[in-house]
XYZ file of C-alpha atoms in Angstrom:
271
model
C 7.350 13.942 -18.017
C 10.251 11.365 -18.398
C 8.168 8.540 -16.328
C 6.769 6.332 -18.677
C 9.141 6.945 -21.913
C 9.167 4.119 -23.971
C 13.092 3.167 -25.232
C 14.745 0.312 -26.358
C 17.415 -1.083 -23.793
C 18.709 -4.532 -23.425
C 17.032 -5.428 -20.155
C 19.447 -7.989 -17.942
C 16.314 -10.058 -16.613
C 14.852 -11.177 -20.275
C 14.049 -8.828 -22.738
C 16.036 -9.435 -25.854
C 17.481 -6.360 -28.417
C 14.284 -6.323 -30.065
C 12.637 -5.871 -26.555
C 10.328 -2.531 -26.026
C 10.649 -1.793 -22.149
C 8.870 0.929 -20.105
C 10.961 3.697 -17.849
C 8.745 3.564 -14.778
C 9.382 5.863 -11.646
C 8.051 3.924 -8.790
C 7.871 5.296 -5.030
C 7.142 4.040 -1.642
C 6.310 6.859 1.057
C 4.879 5.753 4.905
C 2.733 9.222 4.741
C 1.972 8.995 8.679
C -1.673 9.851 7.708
C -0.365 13.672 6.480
C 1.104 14.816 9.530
C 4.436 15.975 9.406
C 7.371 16.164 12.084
C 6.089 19.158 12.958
C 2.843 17.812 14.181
C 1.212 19.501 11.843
C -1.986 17.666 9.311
C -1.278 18.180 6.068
C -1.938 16.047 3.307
C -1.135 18.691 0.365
C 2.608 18.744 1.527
C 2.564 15.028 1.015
C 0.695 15.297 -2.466
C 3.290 18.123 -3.206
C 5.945 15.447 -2.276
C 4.493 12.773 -4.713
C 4.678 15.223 -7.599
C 8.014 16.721 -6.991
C 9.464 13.455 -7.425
C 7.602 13.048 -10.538
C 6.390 9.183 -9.810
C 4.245 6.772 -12.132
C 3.294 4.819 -9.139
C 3.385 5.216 -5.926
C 2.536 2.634 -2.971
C 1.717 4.699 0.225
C 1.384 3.191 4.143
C -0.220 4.541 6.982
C -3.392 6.467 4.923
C -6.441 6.999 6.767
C -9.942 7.337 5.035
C -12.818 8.753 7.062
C -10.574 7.680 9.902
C -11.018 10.529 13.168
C -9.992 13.809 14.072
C -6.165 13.266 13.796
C -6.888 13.322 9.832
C -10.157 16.004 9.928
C -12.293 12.997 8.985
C -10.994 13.178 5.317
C -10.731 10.659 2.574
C -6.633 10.957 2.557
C -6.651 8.558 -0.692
C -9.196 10.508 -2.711
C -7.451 13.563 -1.741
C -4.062 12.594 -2.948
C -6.107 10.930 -6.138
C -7.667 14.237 -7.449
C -4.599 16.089 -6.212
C -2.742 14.271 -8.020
C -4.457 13.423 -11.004
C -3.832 9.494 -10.755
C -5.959 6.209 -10.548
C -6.100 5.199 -6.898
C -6.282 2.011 -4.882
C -7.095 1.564 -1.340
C -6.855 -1.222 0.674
C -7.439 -1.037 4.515
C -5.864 -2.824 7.199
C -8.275 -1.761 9.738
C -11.796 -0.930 9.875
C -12.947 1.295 12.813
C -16.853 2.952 13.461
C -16.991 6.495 13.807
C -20.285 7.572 14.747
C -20.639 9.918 12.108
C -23.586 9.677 9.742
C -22.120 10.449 6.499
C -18.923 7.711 6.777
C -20.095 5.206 9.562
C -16.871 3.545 9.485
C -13.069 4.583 9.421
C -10.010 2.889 7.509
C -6.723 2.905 7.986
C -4.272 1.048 5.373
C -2.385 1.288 2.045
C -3.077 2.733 -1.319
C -1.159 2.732 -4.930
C -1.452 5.914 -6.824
C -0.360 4.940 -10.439
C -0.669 7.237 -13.612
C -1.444 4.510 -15.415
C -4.895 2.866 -15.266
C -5.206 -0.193 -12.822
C -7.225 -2.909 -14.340
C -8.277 -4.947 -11.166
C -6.628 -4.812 -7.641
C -6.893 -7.189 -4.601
C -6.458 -6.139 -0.804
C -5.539 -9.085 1.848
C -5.679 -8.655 5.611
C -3.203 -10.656 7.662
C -4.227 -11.720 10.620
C -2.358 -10.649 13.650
C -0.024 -12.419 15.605
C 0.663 -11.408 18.926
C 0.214 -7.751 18.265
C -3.030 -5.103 18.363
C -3.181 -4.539 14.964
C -3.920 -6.421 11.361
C -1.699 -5.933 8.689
C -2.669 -6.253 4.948
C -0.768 -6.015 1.632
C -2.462 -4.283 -1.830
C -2.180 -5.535 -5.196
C -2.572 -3.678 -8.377
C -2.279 -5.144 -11.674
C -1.513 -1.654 -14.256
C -1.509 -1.395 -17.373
C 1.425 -0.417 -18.670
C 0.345 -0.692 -23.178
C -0.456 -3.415 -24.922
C 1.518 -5.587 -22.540
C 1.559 -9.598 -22.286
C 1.460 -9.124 -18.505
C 0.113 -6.086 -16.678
C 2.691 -4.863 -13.909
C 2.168 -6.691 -10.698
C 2.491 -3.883 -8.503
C 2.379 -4.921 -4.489
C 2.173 -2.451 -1.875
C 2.458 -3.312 2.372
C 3.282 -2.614 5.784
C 4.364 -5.332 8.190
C 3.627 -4.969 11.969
C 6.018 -4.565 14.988
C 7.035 -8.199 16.016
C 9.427 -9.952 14.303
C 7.488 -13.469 14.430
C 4.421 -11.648 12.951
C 6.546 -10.292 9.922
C 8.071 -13.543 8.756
C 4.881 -15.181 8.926
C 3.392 -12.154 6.872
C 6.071 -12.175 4.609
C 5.794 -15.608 3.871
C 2.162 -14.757 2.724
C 3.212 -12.491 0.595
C 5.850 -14.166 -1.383
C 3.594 -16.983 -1.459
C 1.014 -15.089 -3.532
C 3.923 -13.491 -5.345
C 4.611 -16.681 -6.933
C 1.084 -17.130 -8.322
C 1.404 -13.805 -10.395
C 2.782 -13.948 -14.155
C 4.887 -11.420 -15.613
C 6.800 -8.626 -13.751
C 6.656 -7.736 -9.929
C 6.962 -4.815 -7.830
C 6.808 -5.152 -4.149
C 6.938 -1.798 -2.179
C 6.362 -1.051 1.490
C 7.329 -0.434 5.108
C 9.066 -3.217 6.927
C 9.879 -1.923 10.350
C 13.174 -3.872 10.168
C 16.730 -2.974 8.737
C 18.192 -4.884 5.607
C 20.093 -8.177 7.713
C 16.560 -8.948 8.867
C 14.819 -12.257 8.646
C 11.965 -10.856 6.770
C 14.056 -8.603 4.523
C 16.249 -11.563 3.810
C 13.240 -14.323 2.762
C 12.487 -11.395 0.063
C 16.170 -10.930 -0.807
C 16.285 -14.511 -1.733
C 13.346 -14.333 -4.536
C 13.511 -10.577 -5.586
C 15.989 -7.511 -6.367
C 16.401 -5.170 -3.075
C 16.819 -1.790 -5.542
C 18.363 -0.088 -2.615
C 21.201 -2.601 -1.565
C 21.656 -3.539 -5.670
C 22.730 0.166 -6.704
C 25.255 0.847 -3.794
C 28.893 0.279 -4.020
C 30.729 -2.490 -2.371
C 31.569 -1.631 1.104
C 29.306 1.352 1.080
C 26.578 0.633 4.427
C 23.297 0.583 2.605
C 21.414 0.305 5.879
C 20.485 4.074 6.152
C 18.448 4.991 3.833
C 14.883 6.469 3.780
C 13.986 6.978 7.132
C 13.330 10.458 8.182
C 13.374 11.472 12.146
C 12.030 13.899 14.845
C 13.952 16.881 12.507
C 12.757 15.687 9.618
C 16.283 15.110 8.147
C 18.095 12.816 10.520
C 18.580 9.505 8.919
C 17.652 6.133 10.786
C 18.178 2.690 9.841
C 16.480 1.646 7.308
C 12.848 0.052 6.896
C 11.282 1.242 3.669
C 12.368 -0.713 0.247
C 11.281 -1.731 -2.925
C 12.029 -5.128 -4.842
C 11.779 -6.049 -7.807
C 11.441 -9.226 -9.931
C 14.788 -9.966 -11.233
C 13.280 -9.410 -14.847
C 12.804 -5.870 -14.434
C 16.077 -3.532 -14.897
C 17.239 -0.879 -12.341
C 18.928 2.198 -12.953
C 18.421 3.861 -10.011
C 17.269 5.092 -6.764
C 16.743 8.688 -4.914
C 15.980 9.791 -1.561
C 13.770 12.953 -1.300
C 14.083 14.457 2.115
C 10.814 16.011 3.373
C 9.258 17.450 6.481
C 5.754 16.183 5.193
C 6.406 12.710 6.830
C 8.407 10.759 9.220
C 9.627 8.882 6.362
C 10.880 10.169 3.560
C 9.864 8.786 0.057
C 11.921 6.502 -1.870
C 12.154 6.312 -5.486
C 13.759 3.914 -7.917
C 14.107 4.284 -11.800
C 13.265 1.041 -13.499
C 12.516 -0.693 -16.893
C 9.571 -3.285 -17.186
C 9.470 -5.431 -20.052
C 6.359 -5.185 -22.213
């Protein structure tokens, strides 16, 4: 696997000629709990997803864990762990009962899946404001080698009122700025690129999308899958980056698995 090959580069945020970086493959994918836009549950087509893009980490939205029927009751997160063979990371947004005796209560958030191990994480629940539903964001700190600084890897998905995701947004990049060494902030925003809340992270970090397309080419449609699978929406899922990390790229995988498609960048972290 090319993910994780160690070169030497000269890195445009900091790391000097001398400077070993990492090539990372990093993904964020809004799995819709496994069902596809065919209606249909299925979480392997999603794991089969993850690997065909051949990802180091991944930061998933909408997973349910023990959640109800619409998922069979299933772990989703261990499932795509053990699928996958990667360390995994869950972090729920909500917290439901289910009656059952085995898994009293059901969860619904986001999880990282990283090939790399993940040496502590943190989960924080944002409050709601003016909507039904808490939000939360997921933080994994992976270790990438005998690094200074483990990757800061953050993983969310903001709500569906524009007051609620500045406010949430502002929480984020707030905590941002507490972490040392490099950042990777992945996730769902339910708003297109000119957005408020897209903007306030614009403004500290790297939008990998907007940063690898031409000038004058509309970077505002990328990612989102609809009803057909394959027609293309305006865009709400992106990954930033600190501006210390370097980008090479990003891909679009089209897939019936989701109503999102996953989104991949090619990147080099300093270690």
């Amino acid at each position: 696997m090319d993910g994780g090959q160690k070169i030497r580069i000269m890195s445009r945020g900091g790391c000097n000629d001398d400077g070993v970086v990492k090539r990372l493959r990093v993904m964020t994918y809004n799995i819709h709990h496994g069902e596809g836009v065919d209606g249909v549950f299925d979480l392997a087509r999603i794991a089969e997803a993850i690997r065909k893009a051949r990802v180091d980490i991944a930061g998933l939205q909408e997973v349910d864990r023990w959640f109800g029927p619409r998922s069979r009751w299933v772990d989703g997160v261990g499932f795509l762990g053990e699928r996958l063979e990667m360390y995994v990371l869950f972090g729920p947004a909500l917290k439901i009962p289910t009656l059952r005796p085995r898994h009293p209560w059901g969860y619904f958030g986001n999880a990282i899946l990283s090939r790399y191990p993940i040496l502590q994480g943190r989960n924080v629940v944002m409050k709601r404001i003016g909507t039904r539903e808490n939000r939360a964001f997921l933080h994994a700190a992976v270790a990438l080698g005998e690094a200074t600084h483990p990757l800061n890897f953050i993983v969310t998905h903001l709500g569906l009122s524009g007051r609620e995701r500045e406010v949430h947004v502002r929480n984020i990049l707030n905590y941002l700025r507490d972490l040392s060494g490099p950042k990777i902030l992945v996730g769902d925003w339910n708003e297109g690129p000119d957005s408020p809340a897209v903007m306030a992270v614009r403004q500290e970090m790297v939008d990998v999308v907007a940063s690898c397309t031409e000038p004058g080419v509309r970077h505002d449609e990328v990612g989102h899958g609809g009803v057909d699978g394959y027609h293309i929406k305006p865009r709400v899922d992106y990954i930033f980056t600190s501006p210390d990390i370097r980008i090479e790229g990003f891909e679009v995988l089209p897939s019936p698995a989701s109503d999102h498609f996953p989104v991949i960048a090619t990147v080099y972290c300093c270690i």
